[in-house]
Amino acid sequence: MTQAEIKLCSLLLQEHFGEIVEKIGVHLIRTGSQPLRVIAHDTGTSLDQVKKALCVLIQHNLVTYQVHKRGVVEYEAQCNRVLRMLRYPRYIYTAKTLYSDTGELIVEELLLNGKMTMSAVVKKVADRLTETMEDGKTMDYAEVSNTFVRLVDTHFVQRCPLVPATENSDTGPPPPAPTLVVSEKDMYLVPKLSLIGKGKRRRSSDEDATGEPKAKRPKQITDNKEPIPDDGIYWQANLDRFHQHFRDQAIVSAVANRMDQTSSEIVRTMLRMSEVTTPSGAPFTQPLSSNEIFRSLPVGYNISKQVLDQYLTLLADDPLEFVGKSGDSGGGMYVINLHKALGSLATATLESVVQERFGSRCARIFRLVLQKKHLEQKQVEDFAMIPAKEAKDMLYKMLSENFISLQIGCL
């Protein structure tokens, strides 16, 4: 990592978790994976404080651990995950846009706490929503629970890995560190919970003034309750899924700018149909038939099947190749070429940066080099129709800023 990135990680950790966690986190970022006692020795921190700091970092997925053959446990910082903390407001706003205030608070609680049980999230969110309502109105647990299930169904929230049952049942000595696993089929499986109740408002200081200590009353209440039904099943925000959503939105906007709103709505429908079935790193979406796309268009979107087929053909024939045709069954099978779309978006961004910094003529040269891969200076002058002196100056500007590179051929 660069020094600027390390400094940014340091500021983020200090702002969110305090100085001790920041010291341990930055030490791991600088040195790589290290065992517990080495971390304590190198940072001059007590073993107990290092353990607590590592617990906080592991809770928020900012540090991972690995058991080596000799039984030594080493801890390693996840730098990219620390930098993603900058995007927390955008994740929360996205949840609000898709699932209203309830979805916003669910994602916010998960990001603030790292990992939580579903029952704890539902109760906390219901209480927070109840406090914002008018007197006499409360938020039902069932309503919050339904939103939580929708977030899981669309993979914005996922299960955390657990210690397998076989590891807990062993009678031998415990391992140096637990091995956490989660199966693909269970990652988005919501336990059946009957959460009955409504959100509660915080009591004022006058209502709280009683003879018995405050710490005593909650303990008496929890002692009388049954065990939590989903105890041990923890959930976390799936940040990769949010990034996938941002990617899809960028593709839809690009299609709208290039063609029209109807084309972008068709592409949006295709992306929505395959958002759960297509892995985030896949080059293509799952093939979708024209009939399936027609049935999945938003209600009230008045276009006929014939018009849809014309739009799909137009999208498939477009030089950018955002949409491709993969078969003829079901009225025609279509996919979205995700890698091609992202490449085109990245190219357009680069061209706009070059045009902003060096002008339209430099952008024309840059676009030519992108298309042709390799060009001699004389070819640049001829293809771009720019005088030799100007072309030479522009090439030197972009070369000095590392936008293009010089390759010397062998005779």
Short mmCIF file of C-alpha atoms in Angstrom, two decimals:
data_model
loop_
_atom_site.label_atom_id
_atom_site.label_comp_id
_atom_site.label_asym_id
_atom_site.label_seq_id
_atom_site.Cartn_x
_atom_site.Cartn_y
_atom_site.Cartn_z
CA MET A 1 0.00 0.00 0.00
CA THR A 2 1.07 3.60 -0.55
CA GLN A 3 1.81 5.87 2.40
CA ALA A 4 -1.30 7.91 1.58
CA GLU A 5 -3.49 4.78 1.78
CA ILE A 6 -1.90 3.73 5.08
CA LYS A 7 -2.51 7.22 6.51
CA LEU A 8 -6.15 7.09 5.35
CA CYS A 9 -6.60 3.66 6.97
CA SER A 10 -5.11 5.06 10.16
CA LEU A 11 -7.54 7.98 10.23
CA LEU A 12 -10.53 5.73 9.53
CA LEU A 13 -9.63 3.25 12.26
CA GLN A 14 -9.01 6.02 14.79
CA GLU A 15 -12.27 7.77 13.98
CA HIS A 16 -14.39 4.61 14.25
CA PHE A 17 -12.64 2.57 16.96
CA GLY A 18 -10.15 4.72 18.87
CA GLU A 19 -6.38 4.90 19.31
CA ILE A 20 -5.59 1.37 20.52
CA VAL A 21 -7.44 -0.36 17.67
CA GLU A 22 -5.88 2.11 15.23
CA LYS A 23 -2.38 1.32 16.52
CA ILE A 24 -2.87 -2.47 16.16
CA GLY A 25 -4.58 -2.17 12.78
CA VAL A 26 -1.94 0.11 11.23
CA HIS A 27 0.85 -2.09 12.62
CA LEU A 28 -0.65 -5.12 10.83
CA ILE A 29 -1.12 -3.10 7.63
CA ARG A 30 2.56 -2.11 7.65
CA THR A 31 4.07 -5.46 8.68
CA GLY A 32 1.71 -8.08 7.25
CA SER A 33 0.53 -11.14 9.18
CA GLN A 34 1.92 -11.57 12.70
CA PRO A 35 1.19 -13.71 15.80
CA LEU A 36 -0.39 -12.24 18.93
CA ARG A 37 2.72 -11.93 21.13
CA VAL A 38 4.79 -10.33 18.38
CA ILE A 39 2.07 -7.71 17.86
CA ALA A 40 2.03 -6.93 21.58
CA HIS A 41 5.84 -6.70 21.74
CA ASP A 42 6.27 -4.54 18.61
CA THR A 43 3.50 -2.10 19.53
CA GLY A 44 4.33 -1.91 23.23
CA THR A 45 0.72 -2.76 24.08
CA SER A 46 -0.45 -5.15 26.79
CA LEU A 47 -1.58 -8.60 25.69
CA ASP A 48 -5.09 -7.98 27.00
CA GLN A 49 -5.49 -4.76 25.01
CA VAL A 50 -4.17 -6.42 21.84
CA LYS A 51 -6.71 -9.23 22.25
CA LYS A 52 -9.58 -6.75 22.64
CA ALA A 53 -8.41 -4.70 19.65
CA LEU A 54 -8.15 -7.83 17.48
CA CYS A 55 -11.65 -8.88 18.60
CA VAL A 56 -13.01 -5.53 17.40
CA LEU A 57 -11.17 -5.76 14.08
CA ILE A 58 -12.28 -9.37 13.47
CA GLN A 59 -15.87 -8.47 14.42
CA HIS A 60 -15.89 -5.87 11.62
CA ASN A 61 -14.09 -8.13 9.08
CA LEU A 62 -11.04 -5.84 9.07
CA VAL A 63 -8.64 -8.58 10.23
CA THR A 64 -8.51 -12.29 9.41
CA TYR A 65 -6.55 -15.05 11.11
CA GLN A 66 -4.90 -18.25 9.93
CA VAL A 67 -3.61 -21.26 11.86
CA HIS A 68 -0.24 -22.51 10.60
CA LYS A 69 1.02 -26.10 10.75
CA ARG A 70 2.94 -25.51 13.97
CA GLY A 71 -0.23 -24.29 15.68
CA VAL A 72 0.71 -20.61 15.57
CA VAL A 73 -2.18 -18.23 14.85
CA GLU A 74 -1.26 -15.22 12.71
CA TYR A 75 -3.45 -12.16 12.15
CA GLU A 76 -3.57 -10.18 8.92
CA ALA A 77 -5.21 -6.81 8.19
CA GLN A 78 -7.60 -6.46 5.26
CA CYS A 79 -6.57 -3.07 3.87
CA ASN A 80 -9.20 -2.90 1.13
CA ARG A 81 -11.91 -3.66 3.67
CA VAL A 82 -10.73 -0.76 5.84
CA LEU A 83 -10.86 1.61 2.86
CA ARG A 84 -14.43 0.48 2.12
CA MET A 85 -15.50 2.20 5.33
CA LEU A 86 -15.48 5.38 3.25
CA ARG A 87 -18.43 3.98 1.31
CA TYR A 88 -20.59 3.17 4.35
CA PRO A 89 -22.84 6.23 3.76
CA ARG A 90 -23.39 5.15 0.16
CA TYR A 91 -24.30 1.58 1.20
CA ILE A 92 -26.79 2.95 3.74
CA TYR A 93 -28.31 5.38 1.23
CA THR A 94 -28.68 2.58 -1.33
CA ALA A 95 -30.57 0.47 1.23
CA LYS A 96 -32.83 3.44 1.96
CA THR A 97 -33.53 3.93 -1.76
CA LEU A 98 -34.41 0.27 -2.29
CA TYR A 99 -36.06 -0.67 1.02
CA SER A 100 -37.11 2.65 2.64
CA ASP A 101 -36.17 3.71 6.18
CA THR A 102 -36.41 0.20 7.57
CA GLY A 103 -33.82 -1.17 5.13
CA GLU A 104 -31.60 1.85 5.78
CA LEU A 105 -31.52 1.23 9.54
CA ILE A 106 -30.97 -2.53 9.14
CA VAL A 107 -27.88 -1.99 6.98
CA GLU A 108 -26.69 0.82 9.24
CA GLU A 109 -26.90 -1.39 12.34
CA LEU A 110 -25.01 -4.21 10.60
CA LEU A 111 -22.27 -1.85 9.43
CA LEU A 112 -21.94 -0.24 12.86
CA ASN A 113 -21.81 -3.55 14.72
CA GLY A 114 -20.09 -5.77 12.14
CA LYS A 115 -22.10 -8.90 12.90
CA MET A 116 -25.50 -9.27 14.60
CA THR A 117 -28.26 -11.84 15.02
CA MET A 118 -31.47 -11.25 13.12
CA SER A 119 -33.54 -10.95 16.30
CA ALA A 120 -31.18 -8.30 17.72
CA VAL A 121 -31.29 -6.28 14.47
CA VAL A 122 -35.09 -6.44 14.26
CA LYS A 123 -35.59 -5.29 17.85
CA LYS A 124 -33.02 -2.49 17.61
CA VAL A 125 -34.43 -1.17 14.33
CA ALA A 126 -38.03 -1.39 15.58
CA ASP A 127 -37.07 0.63 18.65
CA ARG A 128 -35.31 3.29 16.57
CA LEU A 129 -38.25 3.61 14.17
CA THR A 130 -40.74 3.78 17.04
CA GLU A 131 -38.84 6.73 18.54
CA THR A 132 -39.32 8.71 15.31
CA MET A 133 -43.08 8.01 15.12
CA GLU A 134 -45.90 10.04 16.60
CA ASP A 135 -47.04 9.28 20.14
CA GLY A 136 -49.19 6.18 20.29
CA LYS A 137 -47.71 4.62 17.13
CA THR A 138 -45.17 1.80 17.18
CA MET A 139 -43.24 -0.30 14.65
CA ASP A 140 -44.15 -3.97 14.56
CA TYR A 141 -41.31 -6.52 14.70
CA ALA A 142 -42.95 -8.46 11.84
CA GLU A 143 -42.65 -5.50 9.46
CA VAL A 144 -38.94 -5.06 10.18
CA SER A 145 -38.44 -8.82 9.90
CA ASN A 146 -40.06 -8.85 6.44
CA THR A 147 -37.66 -6.14 5.23
CA PHE A 148 -34.73 -8.09 6.66
CA VAL A 149 -35.85 -11.19 4.72
CA ARG A 150 -36.09 -9.14 1.51
CA LEU A 151 -32.54 -7.88 2.00
CA VAL A 152 -31.36 -11.47 2.44
CA ASP A 153 -33.33 -12.67 -0.59
CA THR A 154 -31.60 -10.08 -2.77
CA HIS A 155 -28.21 -10.95 -1.13
CA PHE A 156 -27.57 -7.50 0.38
CA VAL A 157 -27.32 -9.26 3.75
CA GLN A 158 -25.69 -12.66 4.25
CA ARG A 159 -24.83 -15.13 7.00
CA CYS A 160 -21.47 -15.06 8.73
CA PRO A 161 -19.33 -18.24 8.79
CA LEU A 162 -19.84 -20.41 11.88
CA VAL A 163 -17.87 -22.99 13.81
CA PRO A 164 -19.02 -26.41 12.48
CA ALA A 165 -20.89 -28.66 14.92
CA THR A 166 -18.28 -31.44 14.59
CA GLU A 167 -15.57 -29.12 15.93
CA ASN A 168 -17.65 -28.34 19.02
CA SER A 169 -18.34 -32.02 19.74
CA ASP A 170 -14.70 -33.15 19.77
CA THR A 171 -13.54 -34.36 23.17
CA GLY A 172 -9.84 -33.65 22.51
CA PRO A 173 -8.02 -30.39 23.20
CA PRO A 174 -9.52 -27.36 21.43
CA PRO A 175 -7.71 -26.04 18.32
CA PRO A 176 -5.61 -22.86 18.60
CA ALA A 177 -8.34 -20.99 16.72
CA PRO A 178 -11.78 -22.05 15.43
CA THR A 179 -12.29 -22.81 11.75
CA LEU A 180 -15.28 -20.87 10.44
CA VAL A 181 -17.26 -22.26 7.49
CA VAL A 182 -20.54 -21.54 5.74
CA SER A 183 -22.10 -23.48 2.90
CA GLU A 184 -23.38 -21.74 -0.22
CA LYS A 185 -26.93 -23.04 0.28
CA ASP A 186 -27.09 -21.76 3.87
CA MET A 187 -25.56 -18.34 3.22
CA TYR A 188 -28.94 -16.79 2.42
CA LEU A 189 -31.17 -19.12 4.43
CA VAL A 190 -33.25 -17.19 6.96
CA PRO A 191 -34.21 -19.13 10.12
CA LYS A 192 -37.92 -19.33 10.89
CA LEU A 193 -38.43 -16.92 13.76
CA SER A 194 -41.72 -15.84 15.31
CA LEU A 195 -40.71 -12.37 16.43
CA ILE A 196 -43.80 -11.00 18.13
CA GLY A 197 -43.78 -7.52 19.61
CA LYS A 198 -43.47 -3.84 18.88
CA GLY A 199 -40.73 -1.27 19.18
CA LYS A 200 -40.31 0.56 22.48
CA ARG A 201 -39.47 4.16 23.22
CA ARG A 202 -36.68 5.14 25.55
CA ARG A 203 -37.85 6.13 28.98
CA SER A 204 -37.17 9.64 30.13
CA SER A 205 -35.09 10.27 33.24
CA ASP A 206 -38.23 10.98 35.28
CA GLU A 207 -39.85 7.68 34.34
CA ASP A 208 -36.56 5.86 34.98
CA ALA A 209 -36.17 7.16 38.49
CA THR A 210 -37.00 4.17 40.70
CA GLY A 211 -35.56 2.77 43.86
CA GLU A 212 -33.67 -0.12 42.30
CA PRO A 213 -30.47 0.27 40.25
CA LYS A 214 -30.81 0.55 36.46
CA ALA A 215 -28.39 -2.32 35.82
CA LYS A 216 -30.43 -4.67 37.95
CA ARG A 217 -33.76 -4.46 36.11
CA PRO A 218 -32.59 -5.62 32.64
CA LYS A 219 -30.82 -8.57 34.25
CA GLN A 220 -34.01 -9.69 35.99
CA ILE A 221 -35.95 -9.41 32.74
CA THR A 222 -33.45 -11.39 30.67
CA ASP A 223 -33.22 -14.12 33.31
CA ASN A 224 -36.93 -14.84 32.90
CA LYS A 225 -36.80 -14.98 29.11
CA GLU A 226 -36.32 -18.08 27.00
CA PRO A 227 -33.07 -18.53 25.05
CA ILE A 228 -32.79 -16.49 21.85
CA PRO A 229 -34.14 -18.67 18.99
CA ASP A 230 -31.42 -17.65 16.51
CA ASP A 231 -28.54 -17.58 18.96
CA GLY A 232 -25.26 -18.26 17.14
CA ILE A 233 -26.59 -17.31 13.66
CA TYR A 234 -24.99 -13.98 12.80
CA TRP A 235 -25.51 -11.75 9.77
CA GLN A 236 -23.39 -9.13 8.00
CA ALA A 237 -23.78 -6.67 5.12
CA ASN A 238 -22.65 -8.13 1.79
CA LEU A 239 -20.52 -5.27 0.43
CA ASP A 240 -19.77 -7.07 -2.84
CA ARG A 241 -23.51 -7.14 -3.56
CA PHE A 242 -23.71 -3.37 -3.09
CA HIS A 243 -20.82 -2.94 -5.52
CA GLN A 244 -22.64 -5.17 -7.98
CA HIS A 245 -25.68 -2.90 -7.66
CA PHE A 246 -23.52 0.18 -8.33
CA ARG A 247 -22.09 -1.53 -11.43
CA ASP A 248 -25.58 -2.36 -12.71
CA GLN A 249 -26.73 1.23 -12.19
CA ALA A 250 -23.73 2.50 -14.18
CA ILE A 251 -24.54 0.14 -17.06
CA VAL A 252 -28.20 1.21 -17.09
CA SER A 253 -27.21 4.91 -17.14
CA ALA A 254 -24.76 4.31 -19.99
CA VAL A 255 -27.45 2.61 -22.09
CA ALA A 256 -29.90 5.44 -21.35
CA ASN A 257 -27.35 8.05 -22.49
CA ARG A 258 -26.46 6.14 -25.65
CA MET A 259 -29.97 5.09 -26.71
CA ASP A 260 -33.15 5.94 -24.83
CA GLN A 261 -35.10 5.30 -21.64
CA THR A 262 -36.88 2.22 -23.00
CA SER A 263 -33.59 0.51 -23.84
CA SER A 264 -32.24 1.24 -20.37
CA GLU A 265 -35.40 -0.16 -18.76
CA ILE A 266 -35.01 -3.39 -20.72
CA VAL A 267 -31.36 -3.68 -19.61
CA ARG A 268 -32.39 -2.87 -16.02
CA THR A 269 -34.97 -5.68 -16.14
CA MET A 270 -32.37 -8.16 -17.44
CA LEU A 271 -29.93 -7.18 -14.69
CA ARG A 272 -32.62 -7.45 -12.03
CA MET A 273 -33.62 -10.93 -13.23
CA SER A 274 -30.04 -12.19 -13.00
CA GLU A 275 -28.77 -10.20 -9.99
CA VAL A 276 -28.97 -13.18 -7.61
CA THR A 277 -28.10 -15.98 -10.05
CA THR A 278 -25.03 -14.31 -11.58
CA PRO A 279 -21.80 -14.14 -9.50
CA SER A 280 -20.36 -10.64 -9.09
CA GLY A 281 -17.20 -11.55 -11.06
CA ALA A 282 -18.95 -13.37 -13.94
CA PRO A 283 -18.22 -12.05 -17.46
CA PHE A 284 -21.84 -12.55 -18.60
CA THR A 285 -25.26 -12.67 -16.99
CA GLN A 286 -27.33 -15.83 -17.16
CA PRO A 287 -29.03 -16.24 -20.60
CA LEU A 288 -32.59 -14.86 -20.59
CA SER A 289 -35.21 -15.50 -23.22
CA SER A 290 -37.18 -12.73 -24.87
CA ASN A 291 -40.39 -14.21 -23.43
CA GLU A 292 -38.99 -14.13 -19.87
CA ILE A 293 -37.84 -10.53 -20.28
CA PHE A 294 -41.27 -9.51 -21.59
CA ARG A 295 -43.05 -11.09 -18.61
CA SER A 296 -40.64 -9.43 -16.16
CA LEU A 297 -40.95 -5.86 -17.47
CA PRO A 298 -42.37 -3.44 -14.85
CA VAL A 299 -46.12 -3.39 -14.52
CA GLY A 300 -47.60 -0.61 -16.62
CA TYR A 301 -44.65 -0.44 -19.00
CA ASN A 302 -46.65 -0.44 -22.22
CA ILE A 303 -44.53 -1.97 -24.95
CA SER A 304 -45.58 -4.92 -27.07
CA LYS A 305 -43.63 -8.14 -27.52
CA GLN A 306 -42.80 -7.13 -31.08
CA VAL A 307 -41.36 -3.78 -29.97
CA LEU A 308 -39.34 -5.54 -27.24
CA ASP A 309 -37.82 -7.90 -29.82
CA GLN A 310 -36.86 -4.91 -31.98
CA TYR A 311 -35.17 -3.22 -29.03
CA LEU A 312 -33.30 -6.41 -28.11
CA THR A 313 -32.08 -6.78 -31.70
CA LEU A 314 -30.97 -3.15 -31.72
CA LEU A 315 -29.09 -3.61 -28.43
CA ALA A 316 -27.43 -6.81 -29.67
CA ASP A 317 -26.30 -5.10 -32.91
CA ASP A 318 -24.87 -2.05 -31.14
CA PRO A 319 -21.06 -1.72 -31.57
CA LEU A 320 -20.56 -1.40 -27.79
CA GLU A 321 -21.91 -4.97 -27.39
CA PHE A 322 -23.47 -4.39 -23.97
CA VAL A 323 -26.11 -6.99 -24.88
CA GLY A 324 -25.30 -10.18 -26.79
CA LYS A 325 -27.45 -12.90 -28.33
CA SER A 326 -26.61 -16.42 -27.17
CA GLY A 327 -29.37 -18.53 -28.78
CA ASP A 328 -32.71 -18.60 -30.59
CA SER A 329 -34.92 -20.56 -28.21
CA GLY A 330 -37.74 -18.82 -26.31
CA GLY A 331 -37.92 -16.01 -28.84
CA GLY A 332 -34.17 -15.47 -28.61
CA MET A 333 -31.72 -15.84 -25.70
CA TYR A 334 -29.88 -12.70 -24.58
CA VAL A 335 -27.08 -11.95 -22.11
CA ILE A 336 -25.42 -8.79 -20.84
CA ASN A 337 -21.69 -8.73 -21.47
CA LEU A 338 -20.59 -7.37 -18.09
CA HIS A 339 -16.85 -7.30 -18.82
CA LYS A 340 -17.41 -5.55 -22.15
CA ALA A 341 -19.74 -3.03 -20.53
CA LEU A 342 -17.29 -2.24 -17.73
CA GLY A 343 -14.44 -1.94 -20.23
CA SER A 344 -16.45 0.55 -22.29
CA LEU A 345 -17.35 2.56 -19.18
CA ALA A 346 -13.70 2.65 -18.09
CA THR A 347 -12.61 3.73 -21.59
CA ALA A 348 -15.19 6.52 -21.67
CA THR A 349 -14.02 7.73 -18.26
CA LEU A 350 -10.37 7.77 -19.41
CA GLU A 351 -11.25 9.68 -22.57
CA SER A 352 -13.18 12.29 -20.58
CA VAL A 353 -10.23 12.72 -18.18
CA VAL A 354 -7.82 13.23 -21.10
CA GLN A 355 -10.17 15.71 -22.76
CA GLU A 356 -10.61 17.64 -19.51
CA ARG A 357 -6.84 17.90 -18.89
CA PHE A 358 -5.39 18.25 -22.40
CA GLY A 359 -8.25 19.27 -24.71
CA SER A 360 -10.31 17.65 -27.47
CA ARG A 361 -7.40 17.11 -29.88
CA CYS A 362 -5.45 15.13 -27.29
CA ALA A 363 -8.60 13.11 -26.61
CA ARG A 364 -8.80 12.33 -30.33
CA ILE A 365 -5.21 11.05 -30.33
CA PHE A 366 -5.78 9.07 -27.14
CA ARG A 367 -8.89 7.46 -28.64
CA LEU A 368 -6.92 6.49 -31.75
CA VAL A 369 -4.16 4.85 -29.69
CA LEU A 370 -6.80 2.93 -27.71
CA GLN A 371 -8.39 1.62 -30.89
CA LYS A 372 -5.21 0.79 -32.83
CA LYS A 373 -3.11 -0.37 -29.80
CA HIS A 374 0.19 0.72 -31.45
CA LEU A 375 0.81 3.72 -33.70
CA GLU A 376 3.91 5.50 -34.99
CA GLN A 377 4.09 9.27 -34.68
CA LYS A 378 3.57 9.72 -38.46
CA GLN A 379 0.49 7.50 -38.32
CA VAL A 380 -0.92 9.54 -35.42
CA GLU A 381 -0.50 12.73 -37.45
CA ASP A 382 -2.22 11.21 -40.50
CA PHE A 383 -5.11 9.46 -38.73
CA ALA A 384 -5.87 12.35 -36.35
CA MET A 385 -5.36 14.96 -39.12
CA ILE A 386 -3.27 17.15 -36.80
CA PRO A 387 -0.10 19.04 -37.85
CA ALA A 388 3.17 17.28 -37.00
CA LYS A 389 4.39 19.84 -34.45
CA GLU A 390 1.09 19.90 -32.54
CA ALA A 391 0.79 16.10 -32.58
CA LYS A 392 4.34 15.78 -31.24
CA ASP A 393 3.63 18.23 -28.39
CA MET A 394 0.39 16.47 -27.47
CA LEU A 395 2.00 13.04 -27.49
CA TYR A 396 4.77 14.33 -25.23
CA LYS A 397 2.23 15.81 -22.76
CA MET A 398 0.34 12.54 -22.45
CA LEU A 399 3.60 10.55 -22.29
CA SER A 400 4.92 12.71 -19.44
CA GLU A 401 1.67 12.17 -17.51
CA ASN A 402 1.78 8.38 -18.13
CA PHE A 403 -1.47 8.32 -20.13
CA ILE A 404 0.39 6.66 -23.02
CA SER A 405 3.69 4.78 -23.14
CA LEU A 406 6.52 4.60 -25.65
CA GLN A 407 7.51 1.27 -27.14
CA ILE A 408 10.74 1.04 -29.13
CA GLY A 409 10.70 -1.62 -31.82
CA CYS A 410 13.65 -3.92 -32.57
CA LEU A 411 15.26 -3.83 -36.03
#
